[in-house]
């Protein structure tokens, strides 16, 4: 197995995915590495990749005028970021910045969407993997909004 | 007219409803709204406690509040970390060295330290919930070879709200405790995790047949952490959590802290999730 394919298949996001789907996905993949402090993408740009983190840590941030950037989530090994690739208008709604040297598998979004359109079974398999991530993060956001550790808790 | 008899502490035989006079000896600012007091008895009295128990502290002229003991046992002085959230806790956090303070206690059932021996231990703390777990951590450190792998997963609101920062580093380095900290909100200068504490559970490689979990923090947090642990296969009888309710008498008489059939002050504050889980899901309680 090629190293890139191994990296893809070894990632928890792809665990148990049918081999034929993995082969389709790997044709859209490339290894990526980012230095500490390096921006991976910025809010408003085209969501051109979907990232599977292998090593390191990435901060997802939103900048507010007068307050500077605030990190709302960090993503580490075994996790993913950049799910905007799946839904129109395919634009980033936050910044992503490596806060430690980071290794990832980057899946080209246009390529992946084209494969999913051509093979709905692949699209469904990937959607079933993306949805739990979204649900978990939505739930986490709700819990964070409760401000559980605030003075009144 | 007959007077109600004085409540007697079952362990010491002493009146449990009369505070003992103590003095604050040290006061340390641990977080923007939390202070740690070192307290000494005015007269030498026998006093022992187990990790997870609490005292009722009296701010004279203001009132009394249940505060977990947050120092290691056997230190001679009592250590309490207190968050300034109401009139009594505000008065307690304003006390300076040599100010008097009243102490009743210790009360309640603490962490299952004997049960945890020979097991891996997952400690999950949220916010000020690290304070009641601190004595358990020091107990584990003092008998480190009797425990398996130990993880501390700690969630705080912001980096500046993290308690015991220098100690946590010592626990990590010298105590061989795998420490993971996350905060809800952070700026550019925070290099650690951001997100909810349940997200840190992915860092724990847990053998559910030999793991004990100890949770302390906001009840909602504990509910979600316990649910995540059970999803990973950990039995509800292996998950222990420290409950918080409005404790007044601390000896199971007044019922202010009652949760269903349980008196949190007397039967807890540490319970298994097996016992608390069904009660925690009843919204009316």
Short mmCIF file of C-alpha atoms in Angstrom, two decimals:
data_model
loop_
_atom_site.label_atom_id
_atom_site.label_comp_id
_atom_site.label_asym_id
_atom_site.label_seq_id
_atom_site.Cartn_x
_atom_site.Cartn_y
_atom_site.Cartn_z
CA UNK A 1 0.00 0.00 0.00
CA UNK A 2 1.32 3.43 -0.91
CA UNK A 3 2.21 5.72 1.98
CA UNK A 4 -0.50 8.25 1.13
CA UNK A 5 -3.14 5.55 0.88
CA UNK A 6 -1.91 4.10 4.17
CA UNK A 7 -2.12 7.53 5.84
CA UNK A 8 -5.65 7.96 4.55
CA UNK A 9 -6.90 4.50 5.49
CA UNK A 10 -5.18 4.61 8.91
CA UNK A 11 -7.04 7.79 9.84
CA UNK A 12 -10.06 7.15 12.12
CA UNK A 13 -12.31 9.14 9.77
CA UNK A 14 -11.80 6.51 7.07
CA UNK A 15 -11.75 3.49 9.38
CA UNK A 16 -13.82 0.66 7.96
CA UNK A 17 -14.45 2.40 4.64
CA UNK A 18 -14.79 0.01 1.72
CA UNK A 19 -11.47 -0.42 -0.12
CA UNK A 20 -12.94 0.69 -3.43
CA UNK A 21 -14.10 3.95 -1.81
CA UNK A 22 -10.71 4.46 -0.24
CA UNK A 23 -9.10 4.06 -3.65
CA UNK A 24 -11.45 6.70 -5.07
CA UNK A 25 -10.72 9.06 -2.21
CA UNK A 26 -6.96 8.61 -2.33
CA UNK A 27 -6.93 9.88 -5.91
CA UNK A 28 -8.03 13.24 -4.45
CA UNK A 29 -5.54 13.20 -1.58
CA UNK A 30 -2.13 14.64 -0.89
CA UNK A 31 0.05 14.87 2.20
CA UNK A 32 0.24 18.31 3.76
CA UNK A 33 2.39 19.82 6.47
CA UNK A 34 2.11 23.16 8.18
CA UNK A 35 4.53 24.98 10.43
CA UNK A 36 3.52 26.28 13.86
CA UNK A 37 1.72 29.58 13.40
CA UNK A 38 1.02 29.01 9.71
CA UNK A 39 -2.46 29.84 8.45
CA UNK A 40 -4.02 26.96 6.55
CA UNK A 41 -6.97 28.96 5.27
CA UNK A 42 -8.84 32.15 5.94
CA UNK A 43 -12.53 32.95 6.39
CA UNK A 44 -14.27 33.77 3.12
CA UNK A 45 -11.88 31.86 0.86
CA UNK A 46 -13.01 28.93 -1.24
CA UNK A 47 -13.26 25.70 0.78
CA UNK A 48 -10.92 23.83 -1.51
CA UNK A 49 -9.73 21.05 0.81
CA UNK A 50 -10.89 18.73 3.54
CA UNK A 51 -8.21 17.91 6.12
CA UNK A 52 -7.53 14.79 8.17
CA UNK A 53 -5.06 15.60 10.94
CA UNK A 54 -2.34 13.01 11.56
CA UNK A 55 -0.06 14.93 13.91
CA UNK A 56 0.03 18.35 15.53
CA UNK A 57 -2.78 20.72 16.39
CA UNK A 58 -4.86 23.23 14.45
CA UNK A 59 -6.82 26.12 15.95
CA UNK A 60 -10.09 27.13 14.33
CA UNK A 61 -10.63 30.82 14.92
CA UNK A 62 -13.00 33.68 14.33
CA UNK A 63 -11.77 37.25 14.50
CA UNK A 64 -13.97 39.90 16.05
CA UNK A 65 -13.31 43.63 15.55
CA UNK A 66 -11.47 45.04 18.54
CA UNK A 67 -11.07 41.67 20.19
CA UNK A 68 -8.68 39.86 17.92
CA UNK A 69 -8.97 36.24 16.90
CA UNK A 70 -10.69 33.85 19.30
CA UNK A 71 -10.14 30.11 19.11
CA UNK A 72 -13.40 28.18 19.36
CA UNK A 73 -11.99 24.69 18.74
CA UNK A 74 -8.68 22.92 18.37
CA UNK A 75 -8.32 19.80 16.30
CA UNK A 76 -5.66 17.16 16.83
CA UNK A 77 -4.51 13.75 15.61
CA UNK A 78 -7.36 11.54 14.44
CA UNK A 79 -9.70 14.48 13.94
CA UNK A 80 -10.82 16.39 10.86
CA UNK A 81 -11.52 19.97 9.89
CA UNK A 82 -12.81 21.79 6.84
CA UNK A 83 -16.21 20.12 6.48
CA UNK A 84 -17.36 23.17 4.47
CA UNK A 85 -16.18 21.20 1.42
CA UNK A 86 -19.45 19.27 1.52
CA UNK A 87 -22.02 22.05 1.44
CA UNK A 88 -22.60 24.98 -0.88
CA UNK A 89 -21.33 27.72 -1.14
CA UNK A 90 -18.07 25.87 -0.32
CA UNK A 91 -16.46 28.77 1.55
CA UNK A 92 -14.58 28.81 4.84
CA UNK A 93 -16.55 30.41 7.65
CA UNK A 94 -13.54 30.66 10.00
CA UNK A 95 -9.74 30.72 9.94
CA UNK A 96 -7.58 27.65 10.47
CA UNK A 97 -4.08 28.05 11.85
CA UNK A 98 -1.56 25.40 12.86
CA UNK A 99 -0.47 26.01 16.47
CA UNK A 100 2.06 23.16 16.37
CA UNK A 101 3.90 21.53 13.48
CA UNK A 102 1.08 19.66 11.79
CA UNK A 103 0.88 16.74 9.39
CA UNK A 104 -2.39 16.12 7.58
CA UNK A 105 -3.92 14.45 4.59
CA UNK A 106 -5.53 17.12 2.40
CA UNK A 107 -8.37 15.97 0.15
CA UNK A 108 -9.10 18.18 -2.81
CA UNK A 109 -12.68 19.35 -2.33
CA UNK A 110 -13.66 19.68 -6.01
CA UNK A 111 -12.22 16.25 -6.77
CA UNK A 112 -13.98 14.69 -3.80
CA UNK A 113 -17.32 16.31 -4.70
CA UNK A 114 -16.98 15.08 -8.28
CA UNK A 115 -16.31 11.51 -7.04
CA UNK A 116 -19.31 11.72 -4.75
CA UNK A 117 -21.56 12.97 -7.57
CA UNK A 118 -20.38 10.12 -9.80
CA UNK A 119 -20.73 7.50 -7.11
CA UNK A 120 -23.59 8.30 -4.71
CA UNK A 121 -22.63 5.32 -2.57
CA UNK A 122 -19.27 6.97 -1.87
CA UNK A 123 -21.07 10.25 -1.21
CA UNK A 124 -23.40 8.54 1.24
CA UNK A 125 -20.52 6.74 2.97
CA UNK A 126 -18.63 10.01 3.42
CA UNK A 127 -21.75 11.90 4.51
CA UNK A 128 -22.35 9.25 7.20
CA UNK A 129 -18.85 9.98 8.48
CA UNK A 130 -19.14 13.77 8.33
CA UNK A 131 -22.54 13.97 10.04
CA UNK A 132 -21.44 12.58 13.43
CA UNK A 133 -18.57 15.11 13.44
CA UNK A 134 -21.03 17.93 12.78
CA UNK A 135 -23.49 16.68 15.40
CA UNK A 136 -20.73 16.31 17.99
CA UNK A 137 -19.44 19.82 17.28
CA UNK A 138 -22.92 21.32 17.34
CA UNK A 139 -23.50 19.69 20.72
CA UNK A 140 -20.12 20.93 21.96
CA UNK A 141 -21.02 24.47 20.83
CA UNK A 142 -24.27 24.29 22.77
CA UNK A 143 -22.44 23.15 25.89
CA UNK A 144 -19.86 25.92 25.48
CA UNK A 145 -22.70 28.45 25.10
CA UNK A 146 -24.07 27.32 28.47
CA UNK A 147 -20.87 28.73 29.98
CA UNK A 148 -20.91 25.92 32.55
CA UNK A 149 -17.77 27.06 34.31
CA UNK A 150 -19.00 30.63 34.70
CA UNK A 151 -19.42 32.20 38.09
CA UNK A 152 -23.10 31.28 38.35
CA UNK A 153 -22.60 27.57 37.78
CA UNK B 1 -40.36 23.43 76.73
CA UNK B 2 -37.93 20.81 75.56
CA UNK B 3 -34.87 21.64 73.50
CA UNK B 4 -33.98 19.62 70.43
CA UNK B 5 -30.92 17.49 71.23
CA UNK B 6 -27.64 18.51 69.67
CA UNK B 7 -26.62 16.49 66.62
CA UNK B 8 -23.60 14.34 67.35
CA UNK B 9 -20.95 13.47 64.79
CA UNK B 10 -20.85 9.67 64.54
CA UNK B 11 -17.10 9.56 64.06
CA UNK B 12 -15.80 11.94 66.69
CA UNK B 13 -18.73 11.98 69.11
CA UNK B 14 -18.50 15.77 69.10
CA UNK B 15 -21.42 18.11 68.41
CA UNK B 16 -21.71 18.33 64.63
CA UNK B 17 -23.70 21.55 64.58
CA UNK B 18 -21.23 23.76 66.44
CA UNK B 19 -18.39 25.31 64.43
CA UNK B 20 -14.88 25.07 65.81
CA UNK B 21 -12.89 28.28 65.96
CA UNK B 22 -10.10 28.43 63.41
CA UNK B 23 -7.86 31.08 61.90
CA UNK B 24 -6.88 31.76 58.34
CA UNK B 25 -3.12 31.44 58.02
CA UNK B 26 -2.61 31.96 54.31
CA UNK B 27 -4.65 33.26 51.41
CA UNK B 28 -3.72 32.71 47.79
CA UNK B 29 -5.38 34.04 44.65
CA UNK B 30 -5.77 31.03 42.33
CA UNK B 31 -8.07 32.31 39.60
CA UNK B 32 -9.87 35.59 38.84
CA UNK B 33 -12.76 34.62 41.14
CA UNK B 34 -11.19 31.90 43.32
CA UNK B 35 -9.02 32.03 46.40
CA UNK B 36 -7.37 29.27 48.43
CA UNK B 37 -7.33 29.56 52.22
CA UNK B 38 -5.06 27.68 54.60
CA UNK B 39 -6.87 27.32 57.89
CA UNK B 40 -5.58 26.27 61.30
CA UNK B 41 -7.57 25.22 64.37
CA UNK B 42 -7.36 27.62 67.32
CA UNK B 43 -6.84 24.64 69.60
CA UNK B 44 -5.26 21.37 68.67
CA UNK B 45 -8.08 18.94 67.89
CA UNK B 46 -8.04 15.51 66.25
CA UNK B 47 -9.10 16.03 62.66
CA UNK B 48 -8.82 13.59 59.82
CA UNK B 49 -10.63 13.39 56.53
CA UNK B 50 -10.74 11.45 53.32
CA UNK B 51 -10.40 12.98 49.83
CA UNK B 52 -13.75 14.23 48.60
CA UNK B 53 -15.22 15.20 51.97
CA UNK B 54 -16.30 18.76 52.74
CA UNK B 55 -16.48 21.19 55.64
CA UNK B 56 -19.03 23.81 56.55
CA UNK B 57 -17.11 27.10 56.79
CA UNK B 58 -18.55 30.00 58.75
CA UNK B 59 -17.88 33.60 57.86
CA UNK B 60 -18.83 35.06 61.23
CA UNK B 61 -21.70 37.49 61.01
CA UNK B 62 -22.52 36.45 57.44
CA UNK B 63 -23.29 32.75 57.27
CA UNK B 64 -22.13 29.25 56.57
CA UNK B 65 -21.29 27.46 53.34
CA UNK B 66 -20.31 23.92 52.30
CA UNK B 67 -16.82 23.94 50.83
CA UNK B 68 -14.89 20.89 49.65
CA UNK B 69 -11.58 20.17 51.24
CA UNK B 70 -8.98 20.75 48.54
CA UNK B 71 -5.72 20.05 50.32
CA UNK B 72 -3.89 16.77 50.76
CA UNK B 73 -4.77 14.86 53.95
CA UNK B 74 -2.30 14.86 56.83
CA UNK B 75 -1.02 18.40 56.32
CA UNK B 76 -2.05 19.80 59.69
CA UNK B 77 -3.85 22.70 58.09
CA UNK B 78 -7.10 22.65 56.20
CA UNK B 79 -7.02 23.90 52.64
CA UNK B 80 -10.10 25.17 50.87
CA UNK B 81 -10.37 26.71 47.43
CA UNK B 82 -13.40 28.97 47.31
CA UNK B 83 -15.13 30.72 44.45
CA UNK B 84 -16.61 34.11 45.14
CA UNK B 85 -20.22 33.60 44.02
CA UNK B 86 -22.47 34.69 46.89
CA UNK B 87 -22.49 36.64 50.15
CA UNK B 88 -20.95 33.87 52.28
CA UNK B 89 -18.32 32.79 49.77
CA UNK B 90 -17.53 36.46 49.12
CA UNK B 91 -16.95 37.02 52.84
CA UNK B 92 -14.82 33.85 53.06
CA UNK B 93 -12.65 34.88 50.12
CA UNK B 94 -12.10 38.30 51.74
CA UNK B 95 -10.65 36.77 54.92
CA UNK B 96 -7.03 37.69 55.53
CA UNK B 97 -4.32 35.88 57.54
CA UNK B 98 -5.22 35.69 61.27
CA UNK B 99 -8.90 36.37 60.62
CA UNK B 100 -11.20 33.92 62.46
CA UNK B 101 -13.30 31.41 60.59
CA UNK B 102 -15.61 28.63 61.82
CA UNK B 103 -15.27 25.02 60.71
CA UNK B 104 -17.75 22.17 61.04
CA UNK B 105 -16.79 18.84 59.57
CA UNK B 106 -15.55 16.87 57.86
CA UNK B 107 -18.76 15.58 56.33
CA UNK B 108 -19.89 13.13 53.72
CA UNK B 109 -18.59 10.22 51.73
CA UNK B 110 -15.45 10.85 49.70
CA UNK B 111 -13.75 9.36 46.67
CA UNK B 112 -13.31 5.55 46.55
CA UNK B 113 -9.55 5.62 47.00
CA UNK B 114 -9.29 2.03 48.27
CA UNK B 115 -11.44 0.73 45.42
CA UNK B 116 -9.29 2.63 42.93
CA UNK B 117 -6.07 0.93 44.04
CA UNK B 118 -4.82 -1.49 41.42
CA UNK B 119 -6.95 0.24 38.78
CA UNK B 120 -6.35 2.81 36.08
CA UNK B 121 -7.94 6.10 37.08
CA UNK B 122 -9.57 8.68 34.82
CA UNK B 123 -10.07 11.97 36.64
CA UNK B 124 -12.30 14.49 34.88
CA UNK B 125 -12.63 17.96 36.37
CA UNK B 126 -14.50 21.02 35.20
CA UNK B 127 -13.89 24.54 36.49
CA UNK B 128 -13.65 24.66 40.26
CA UNK B 129 -14.38 20.91 40.26
CA UNK B 130 -10.64 20.33 40.32
CA UNK B 131 -10.57 21.49 43.96
CA UNK B 132 -12.43 18.47 45.47
CA UNK B 133 -10.33 16.17 43.29
CA UNK B 134 -7.02 17.66 44.39
CA UNK B 135 -6.83 15.59 47.63
CA UNK B 136 -7.53 12.44 45.58
CA UNK B 137 -4.71 13.35 43.18
CA UNK B 138 -2.31 13.89 46.10
CA UNK B 139 -3.43 10.59 47.60
CA UNK B 140 -2.65 8.83 44.31
CA UNK B 141 0.73 10.61 44.09
CA UNK B 142 1.61 9.49 47.62
CA UNK B 143 0.90 5.87 46.68
CA UNK B 144 1.62 6.10 42.96
CA UNK B 145 2.88 2.52 42.64
CA UNK B 146 -0.50 1.22 43.85
CA UNK B 147 -2.34 2.70 40.86
CA UNK B 148 -2.17 1.96 37.16
CA UNK B 149 -2.31 4.62 34.46
CA UNK B 150 -3.77 7.91 35.65
CA UNK B 151 -5.30 10.57 33.42
CA UNK B 152 -6.41 14.03 34.42
CA UNK B 153 -8.77 15.70 31.96
CA UNK B 154 -9.51 19.24 33.00
CA UNK B 155 -11.83 21.77 31.41
CA UNK B 156 -11.83 25.45 32.31
CA UNK B 157 -13.56 28.52 30.97
CA UNK B 158 -10.43 30.40 29.87
CA UNK B 159 -6.68 29.82 30.33
CA UNK B 160 -6.57 32.31 33.22
CA UNK B 161 -9.22 30.28 35.08
CA UNK B 162 -7.03 27.15 35.32
CA UNK B 163 -6.46 26.28 38.97
CA UNK B 164 -3.18 25.07 40.50
CA UNK B 165 -1.20 25.64 37.29
CA UNK B 166 2.26 25.07 38.74
CA UNK B 167 1.09 21.98 40.64
CA UNK B 168 -0.48 20.49 37.54
CA UNK B 169 2.89 20.69 35.81
CA UNK B 170 4.45 18.83 38.75
CA UNK B 171 1.74 16.17 38.61
CA UNK B 172 2.48 15.69 34.95
CA UNK B 173 6.27 15.55 35.31
CA UNK B 174 6.85 13.83 38.63
CA UNK B 175 3.60 11.99 39.16
CA UNK B 176 3.42 10.35 35.78
CA UNK B 177 -0.10 11.59 35.34
CA UNK B 178 -1.25 12.13 31.76
CA UNK B 179 -2.68 15.63 31.96
CA UNK B 180 -4.87 17.13 29.25
CA UNK B 181 -6.41 20.56 29.69
CA UNK B 182 -8.98 22.24 27.51
CA UNK B 183 -10.64 25.63 27.70
CA UNK B 184 -13.91 26.90 26.26
CA UNK B 185 -12.46 30.12 24.90
CA UNK B 186 -8.89 31.20 24.16
CA UNK B 187 -6.90 33.84 22.37
CA UNK B 188 -3.87 33.49 20.10
CA UNK B 189 -1.43 32.94 22.96
CA UNK B 190 -3.01 29.66 24.21
CA UNK B 191 -1.18 26.66 22.70
CA UNK B 192 -3.42 24.00 24.25
CA UNK B 193 -6.78 22.44 23.51
CA UNK B 194 -9.96 24.44 22.99
CA UNK B 195 -13.29 22.62 23.20
CA UNK B 196 -15.41 20.71 25.66
CA UNK B 197 -13.83 18.34 28.18
CA UNK B 198 -15.61 15.30 26.69
CA UNK B 199 -13.43 15.82 23.62
CA UNK B 200 -10.38 14.95 25.73
CA UNK B 201 -11.68 11.42 26.33
CA UNK B 202 -10.25 10.45 22.93
CA UNK B 203 -6.81 10.82 24.57
CA UNK B 204 -7.62 8.07 27.07
CA UNK B 205 -6.77 4.54 26.05
CA UNK B 206 -9.05 2.91 28.57
CA UNK B 207 -9.29 -0.73 29.62
CA UNK B 208 -12.86 -0.63 30.92
CA UNK B 209 -12.36 -3.80 32.96
CA UNK B 210 -9.82 -2.10 35.19
CA UNK B 211 -10.67 1.59 35.19
CA UNK B 212 -12.31 3.85 37.75
CA UNK B 213 -13.49 7.32 36.76
CA UNK B 214 -13.84 10.25 39.16
CA UNK B 215 -15.78 13.28 37.93
CA UNK B 216 -16.34 16.67 39.48
CA UNK B 217 -17.69 19.79 37.87
CA UNK B 218 -20.97 21.31 36.76
CA UNK B 219 -23.70 18.65 36.79
CA UNK B 220 -24.39 19.03 33.06
CA UNK B 221 -20.73 18.42 32.33
CA UNK B 222 -20.66 15.33 34.55
CA UNK B 223 -23.78 13.98 32.87
CA UNK B 224 -22.22 14.25 29.42
CA UNK B 225 -18.85 12.89 30.54
CA UNK B 226 -20.53 9.94 32.26
CA UNK B 227 -22.56 9.28 29.10
CA UNK B 228 -19.37 9.32 26.99
CA UNK B 229 -17.64 6.96 29.41
CA UNK B 230 -20.51 4.51 29.37
CA UNK B 231 -20.52 4.67 25.54
CA UNK B 232 -16.89 3.58 25.73
CA UNK B 233 -18.03 0.62 27.81
CA UNK B 234 -17.18 1.74 31.33
CA UNK B 235 -19.71 0.37 33.81
CA UNK B 236 -21.96 2.83 35.65
CA UNK B 237 -20.70 1.40 38.95
CA UNK B 238 -17.15 2.37 38.00
CA UNK B 239 -18.01 6.04 37.47
CA UNK B 240 -17.97 8.20 40.61
CA UNK B 241 -19.11 11.79 40.73
CA UNK B 242 -19.25 14.50 43.33
CA UNK B 243 -22.67 16.10 43.52
CA UNK B 244 -23.46 19.61 44.64
CA UNK B 245 -26.70 20.78 46.17
CA UNK B 246 -27.73 23.39 48.71
CA UNK B 247 -26.20 21.89 51.84
CA UNK B 248 -27.27 23.50 55.10
CA UNK B 249 -27.06 21.14 58.07
CA UNK B 250 -24.51 18.77 56.48
CA UNK B 251 -25.75 15.85 58.59
CA UNK B 252 -28.86 14.71 56.74
CA UNK B 253 -31.39 16.45 58.99
CA UNK B 254 -32.73 19.45 57.14
CA UNK B 255 -33.33 18.00 53.68
CA UNK B 256 -32.17 21.07 51.75
CA UNK B 257 -29.73 18.97 49.74
CA UNK B 258 -32.06 16.04 49.21
CA UNK B 259 -32.06 14.53 45.72
CA UNK B 260 -34.80 11.92 45.58
CA UNK B 261 -34.05 9.48 48.38
CA UNK B 262 -30.43 10.65 48.75
CA UNK B 263 -29.10 13.28 51.11
CA UNK B 264 -26.13 14.70 49.20
CA UNK B 265 -24.44 15.90 52.40
CA UNK B 266 -24.68 12.60 54.28
CA UNK B 267 -24.87 9.88 51.62
CA UNK B 268 -22.51 11.75 49.25
CA UNK B 269 -21.28 14.08 47.94
CA UNK B 270 -19.51 11.28 46.04
CA UNK B 271 -21.87 8.73 44.48
CA UNK B 272 -21.68 6.20 41.70
CA UNK B 273 -23.27 7.14 38.41
CA UNK B 274 -25.24 3.93 38.84
CA UNK B 275 -27.07 5.59 41.72
CA UNK B 276 -27.08 9.21 40.52
CA UNK B 277 -27.69 8.67 36.79
CA UNK B 278 -31.42 7.93 37.10
CA UNK B 279 -31.90 10.84 39.53
CA UNK B 280 -29.91 13.30 37.40
CA UNK B 281 -32.22 12.67 34.47
CA UNK B 282 -35.32 13.66 36.47
CA UNK B 283 -35.77 17.33 35.63
CA UNK B 284 -38.09 17.99 38.58
CA UNK B 285 -35.38 17.08 41.10
#
